[in-house]
Short mmCIF file of C-alpha atoms in Angstrom, two decimals:
data_model
loop_
_atom_site.label_atom_id
_atom_site.label_comp_id
_atom_site.label_asym_id
_atom_site.label_seq_id
_atom_site.Cartn_x
_atom_site.Cartn_y
_atom_site.Cartn_z
CA UNK A 226 -50.16 32.23 -45.50
CA UNK A 227 -49.70 28.83 -47.16
CA UNK A 228 -53.47 28.52 -47.63
CA UNK A 229 -53.57 31.68 -49.49
CA UNK A 230 -50.79 30.67 -51.67
CA UNK A 231 -52.41 27.10 -52.45
CA UNK A 232 -55.52 29.39 -53.61
CA UNK A 233 -53.44 31.60 -55.92
CA UNK A 234 -51.69 28.60 -57.48
CA UNK A 235 -55.06 26.96 -58.01
CA UNK A 236 -56.41 30.24 -59.72
CA UNK A 237 -53.61 30.65 -61.93
CA UNK A 238 -53.63 27.03 -63.29
CA UNK A 239 -57.28 27.24 -64.08
CA UNK A 240 -56.81 30.61 -65.93
CA UNK A 241 -53.84 28.93 -67.93
CA UNK A 242 -56.10 25.96 -68.85
CA UNK A 243 -59.13 28.06 -69.91
CA UNK A 244 -56.81 30.19 -72.09
CA UNK A 245 -54.47 27.70 -73.61
CA UNK A 246 -51.45 29.18 -72.10
CA UNK A 247 -49.37 26.55 -70.22
CA UNK A 248 -46.23 28.58 -69.89
CA UNK A 249 -47.68 31.08 -67.39
CA UNK A 250 -48.85 27.94 -65.24
CA UNK A 251 -45.49 26.59 -65.27
CA UNK A 252 -43.75 29.76 -64.54
CA UNK A 253 -46.20 30.37 -61.57
CA UNK A 254 -45.82 26.82 -60.25
CA UNK A 255 -41.79 27.10 -60.31
CA UNK A 256 -42.07 30.71 -58.86
CA UNK A 257 -44.43 30.33 -56.22
CA UNK A 258 -42.75 27.67 -54.22
CA UNK A 259 -39.53 29.54 -54.26
CA UNK A 260 -41.39 32.74 -52.78
CA UNK A 261 -43.06 30.46 -50.07
CA UNK A 262 -39.59 28.96 -49.14
CA UNK A 263 -38.17 32.68 -48.95
CA UNK A 264 -41.08 33.59 -46.55
CA UNK A 265 -40.41 30.50 -44.51
CA UNK A 266 -36.68 31.23 -44.38
CA UNK A 267 -37.57 34.74 -43.27
CA UNK A 268 -39.76 33.50 -40.46
CA UNK A 269 -37.23 31.03 -39.34
CA UNK A 270 -34.44 33.61 -39.07
CA UNK A 271 -36.88 35.98 -37.11
CA UNK A 272 -37.67 33.00 -34.68
CA UNK A 273 -34.05 31.76 -34.21
CA UNK A 274 -32.09 35.17 -34.17
CA UNK A 275 -33.38 36.40 -30.85
CA UNK A 276 -32.05 33.25 -29.33
CA UNK A 277 -28.65 33.68 -31.00
CA UNK A 278 -28.25 37.09 -29.70
CA UNK A 279 -29.18 35.96 -26.11
CA UNK A 280 -26.54 33.46 -26.30
CA UNK A 281 -23.83 35.35 -27.79
CA UNK A 282 -22.18 36.62 -24.58
CA UNK A 283 -21.95 33.11 -23.31
CA UNK A 284 -20.40 32.05 -26.59
CA UNK A 285 -17.98 34.71 -26.54
CA UNK A 286 -16.91 34.06 -22.98
CA UNK A 287 -16.42 30.41 -23.71
CA UNK A 288 -14.20 31.34 -26.67
CA UNK A 289 -11.91 33.44 -24.73
CA UNK A 290 -11.67 30.80 -22.22
CA UNK A 291 -10.84 27.93 -24.64
CA UNK A 292 -7.83 26.12 -23.69
CA UNK A 293 -7.45 24.55 -27.23
CA UNK A 294 -6.58 27.71 -29.31
CA UNK A 295 -3.18 29.16 -30.64
CA UNK A 296 -2.41 31.07 -27.53
CA UNK A 297 -2.87 28.07 -25.49
CA UNK A 298 -0.51 26.03 -27.77
CA UNK A 299 2.19 28.90 -27.39
CA UNK A 300 1.91 28.84 -23.83
CA UNK A 301 2.66 25.12 -23.82
CA UNK A 302 5.43 25.59 -25.99
CA UNK A 303 7.13 28.08 -23.61
CA UNK A 304 6.56 25.72 -20.61
CA UNK A 305 8.05 23.06 -22.65
CA UNK A 306 11.05 24.73 -23.61
CA UNK A 307 11.62 25.77 -19.86
CA UNK A 308 10.97 22.11 -18.82
CA UNK A 309 13.59 20.86 -21.58
CA UNK A 310 16.30 23.37 -20.25
CA UNK A 311 15.79 21.99 -16.71
CA UNK A 312 15.82 18.32 -17.68
CA UNK A 313 19.11 18.70 -19.55
CA UNK A 314 20.81 20.41 -16.48
CA UNK A 315 19.11 17.69 -14.25
CA UNK A 316 20.38 14.88 -16.54
CA UNK A 317 23.93 16.16 -16.69
CA UNK A 318 23.98 16.49 -12.80
CA UNK A 319 22.65 13.00 -12.30
CA UNK A 320 25.13 11.34 -14.75
CA UNK A 321 28.11 13.18 -13.15
CA UNK A 322 27.00 12.46 -9.72
CA UNK A 323 29.64 10.92 -7.48
CA UNK A 324 28.85 7.49 -6.40
CA UNK A 325 28.86 3.79 -7.55
CA UNK A 326 28.45 3.50 -11.27
CA UNK A 327 26.78 0.89 -13.12
CA UNK A 328 30.05 -0.81 -13.87
CA UNK A 329 31.17 -1.13 -10.19
CA UNK A 330 27.86 -2.67 -9.06
CA UNK A 331 26.83 -5.70 -11.31
CA UNK A 332 24.60 -7.55 -9.08
CA UNK A 333 24.58 -9.83 -5.83
CA UNK A 334 27.34 -12.31 -5.25
CA UNK A 335 25.91 -16.01 -6.03
CA UNK A 336 22.78 -14.88 -7.46
CA UNK A 337 21.59 -14.29 -11.18
CA UNK A 338 19.95 -11.07 -11.73
CA UNK A 339 16.84 -10.60 -13.79
CA UNK A 340 15.27 -7.18 -14.30
CA UNK A 341 12.07 -6.16 -15.60
CA UNK A 342 11.36 -2.39 -15.54
CA UNK A 343 10.95 -1.77 -11.65
CA UNK A 344 10.91 -5.47 -10.84
CA UNK A 345 14.37 -7.35 -9.86
CA UNK A 346 14.36 -11.12 -9.33
CA UNK A 347 17.49 -12.83 -7.87
CA UNK A 348 17.77 -16.44 -8.35
CA UNK A 349 20.14 -19.06 -6.72
CA UNK A 350 20.05 -22.81 -7.15
CA UNK A 351 21.79 -25.20 -4.72
CA UNK A 352 20.98 -29.08 -5.00
CA UNK A 353 17.32 -29.69 -5.09
CA UNK A 354 16.55 -25.93 -3.62
CA UNK A 355 15.96 -22.97 -5.45
CA UNK A 356 16.36 -19.74 -3.54
CA UNK A 357 14.30 -16.58 -5.25
CA UNK A 358 14.41 -13.06 -3.90
CA UNK A 359 11.91 -10.69 -5.61
CA UNK A 360 11.54 -6.96 -5.01
CA UNK A 361 10.43 -3.66 -6.64
CA UNK A 362 12.39 -0.48 -6.65
CA UNK A 363 9.33 1.66 -6.68
CA UNK A 364 8.71 3.75 -3.94
CA UNK A 365 11.64 2.30 -2.01
CA UNK A 366 14.22 5.34 -2.21
CA UNK A 367 14.78 7.50 0.67
CA UNK A 368 17.31 9.78 2.15
CA UNK A 369 20.11 8.26 4.27
CA UNK A 370 21.04 9.87 7.54
CA UNK A 371 22.76 13.15 6.86
CA UNK A 372 26.46 13.27 7.89
CA UNK A 373 27.39 16.01 10.14
CA UNK A 374 30.05 18.45 8.96
CA UNK A 375 30.84 21.04 11.35
CA UNK A 376 27.73 23.49 11.79
CA UNK A 377 26.29 22.37 8.63
CA UNK A 378 24.84 19.07 7.36
CA UNK A 379 26.11 17.62 4.10
CA UNK A 380 23.58 16.64 1.48
CA UNK A 381 21.92 13.25 2.36
CA UNK A 382 22.66 10.36 -0.10
CA UNK A 383 19.76 8.83 -1.41
CA UNK A 384 19.40 5.07 -1.12
CA UNK A 385 16.95 2.46 -2.20
CA UNK A 386 15.90 -0.25 0.28
CA UNK A 387 13.04 -2.05 -0.99
CA UNK A 388 11.03 -4.70 1.03
CA UNK A 389 11.79 -8.19 -0.48
CA UNK A 390 10.40 -11.70 -0.49
CA UNK A 391 12.33 -14.79 0.05
CA UNK A 392 11.22 -18.19 -1.50
CA UNK A 393 12.81 -21.33 -0.65
CA UNK A 394 11.42 -23.65 -3.47
CA UNK A 395 11.98 -27.76 -2.94
CA UNK A 396 12.00 -29.70 -5.86
CA UNK A 397 8.39 -31.04 -5.34
CA UNK A 398 6.79 -27.88 -5.52
CA UNK A 399 6.59 -27.06 -1.91
CA UNK A 400 7.62 -23.37 -1.12
CA UNK A 401 8.56 -21.52 2.11
CA UNK A 402 7.92 -17.86 1.62
CA UNK A 403 9.20 -15.00 3.98
CA UNK A 404 8.13 -11.42 3.62
CA UNK A 405 11.27 -9.22 4.78
CA UNK A 406 12.03 -5.54 5.24
CA UNK A 407 14.68 -3.19 6.50
CA UNK A 408 15.19 -2.28 10.15
CA UNK A 409 14.77 1.55 10.78
CA UNK A 410 18.11 3.24 11.98
CA UNK A 411 16.18 4.23 15.14
CA UNK A 412 15.34 0.48 15.89
CA UNK A 413 19.07 -0.35 15.16
CA UNK A 414 20.29 2.00 17.72
CA UNK A 415 17.72 1.20 20.32
CA UNK A 416 18.48 -2.51 19.97
CA UNK A 417 22.48 -2.03 20.43
CA UNK A 418 23.00 -0.93 23.95
CA UNK A 419 20.41 -3.29 25.67
CA UNK A 420 22.48 -6.34 25.24
CA UNK A 421 26.14 -6.40 23.86
CA UNK A 422 25.89 -10.07 22.81
CA UNK A 423 22.76 -9.66 21.01
CA UNK A 424 22.87 -9.98 17.26
CA UNK A 425 21.20 -6.99 15.70
CA UNK A 426 20.18 -7.70 12.01
CA UNK A 427 19.64 -5.01 9.42
CA UNK A 428 16.67 -6.76 8.11
CA UNK A 429 13.73 -8.45 9.64
CA UNK A 430 11.02 -11.16 8.91
CA UNK A 431 7.46 -9.57 8.74
CA UNK A 432 5.41 -12.63 7.49
CA UNK A 433 5.84 -16.13 6.77
CA UNK A 434 3.77 -18.82 4.64
CA UNK A 435 4.15 -22.51 3.58
CA UNK A 436 2.51 -23.15 0.20
CA UNK A 437 2.42 -25.17 -3.07
CA UNK A 438 2.67 -23.10 -6.39
CA UNK A 439 2.13 -19.36 -6.15
CA UNK A 440 1.59 -17.47 -3.01
CA UNK A 441 -2.00 -16.44 -3.06
CA UNK A 442 -4.30 -14.46 -0.67
CA UNK A 443 -6.05 -17.48 0.44
CA UNK A 444 -2.87 -19.02 1.90
CA UNK A 445 -2.39 -19.09 5.66
CA UNK A 446 0.49 -16.96 7.00
CA UNK A 447 2.13 -15.96 10.22
CA UNK A 448 2.77 -12.75 11.23
CA UNK A 449 6.38 -12.16 12.84
CA UNK A 450 5.05 -10.24 15.50
CA UNK A 451 2.92 -12.90 17.24
CA UNK A 452 5.60 -15.63 16.37
CA UNK A 453 7.50 -17.47 19.18
CA UNK A 454 10.86 -15.85 19.58
CA UNK A 455 12.94 -19.13 19.22
CA UNK A 456 11.16 -19.91 15.79
CA UNK A 457 11.79 -16.36 14.68
CA UNK A 458 15.39 -16.75 15.34
CA UNK A 459 15.73 -20.17 13.58
CA UNK A 460 14.06 -18.86 10.47
CA UNK A 461 16.56 -16.14 10.45
CA UNK A 462 19.43 -18.73 10.84
CA UNK A 463 17.75 -20.73 8.00
CA UNK A 464 17.94 -17.61 5.86
CA UNK A 465 21.61 -16.96 6.80
CA UNK A 466 22.60 -20.43 5.90
CA UNK A 467 21.15 -19.87 2.33
CA UNK A 468 23.12 -16.64 1.86
CA UNK A 469 20.45 -14.08 2.87
CA UNK A 470 22.30 -12.27 5.56
CA UNK A 471 23.40 -8.83 6.46
CA UNK A 472 26.18 -9.10 3.74
CA UNK A 473 23.51 -9.95 1.09
CA UNK A 474 21.40 -7.12 2.25
CA UNK A 475 24.12 -4.84 1.74
CA UNK A 476 24.82 -5.68 -1.66
CA UNK A 477 20.95 -5.71 -2.56
CA UNK A 478 21.04 -2.21 -1.17
CA UNK A 479 23.90 -1.04 -3.43
CA UNK A 480 22.59 -2.85 -6.51
CA UNK A 481 19.16 -1.55 -5.87
CA UNK A 482 20.48 2.06 -5.36
CA UNK A 483 22.30 1.82 -8.53
CA UNK A 484 19.56 0.35 -10.74
CA UNK A 485 17.00 2.74 -9.41
CA UNK A 486 19.39 5.80 -10.23
CA UNK A 487 19.81 4.34 -13.74
CA UNK A 488 16.06 3.95 -14.29
CA UNK A 489 15.55 7.46 -12.84
CA UNK A 490 18.22 8.98 -15.55
CA UNK A 491 16.24 7.01 -18.36
CA UNK A 492 13.08 8.59 -17.06
CA UNK A 493 14.37 11.91 -17.17
CA UNK A 494 15.63 11.37 -20.68
CA UNK A 495 12.37 9.89 -21.80
CA UNK A 496 10.67 12.99 -20.38
CA UNK A 497 13.03 15.39 -22.17
CA UNK A 498 12.22 13.71 -25.50
CA UNK A 499 8.53 13.58 -24.76
CA UNK A 500 8.31 17.42 -24.43
CA UNK A 501 10.82 18.05 -27.32
CA UNK A 502 8.76 16.06 -29.93
#
């Protein structure tokens, strides 16, 4: 077809030159490419249209299943409203829940408290020694043993018992680090009747290391379960002399529970603001 058009154009131009009529040649030159373009568009549409028709069912299904349309946004809005209502009730319940308030539990006696999101650092300086206790409240909340009330059990209280590390730092940079954790209620019950004179602590040492600077993975450490019993008892006495004892641990639990509860309420409020705006 393109060859025929070129021949027609050539013949028309020669006729115009021989008869001194340039306007006819100019009109033909302008008109013929337009015709050619029209024919090419018809061919292109004819070639592409069957493909479009074949894929139309797939495109239609994709449009129906699209999650970014108006109907999907409306559904999100309804869910957000329900979530906002629930959060409002949950926040009111948590704020009015009985128990220790932020004003009643200010910290741990003898230690300076520093918080950063979920991390808590307790610091105490005595002479050339600095005792630093570090822990995180993340993943440390659990239900206390339910209290029996007749035939029905009362709702268990949520307490925060985070594992913690104790660093005894000397002035020259040497540090004795002890990784500690809470003893489970079952272990406390099992340890009591065996020896009436035995001291049953509410926490225990898990790992000990001596290092300079930060405790790195390359630092040698000793697991408490393979440690000599006398050495373990002396390390516990060492902690006791520096104020890390059952009384300290009880205050740590109270403060951690209070602080975690406050962070939880702040999370609920932040989530409510997120779904509303």
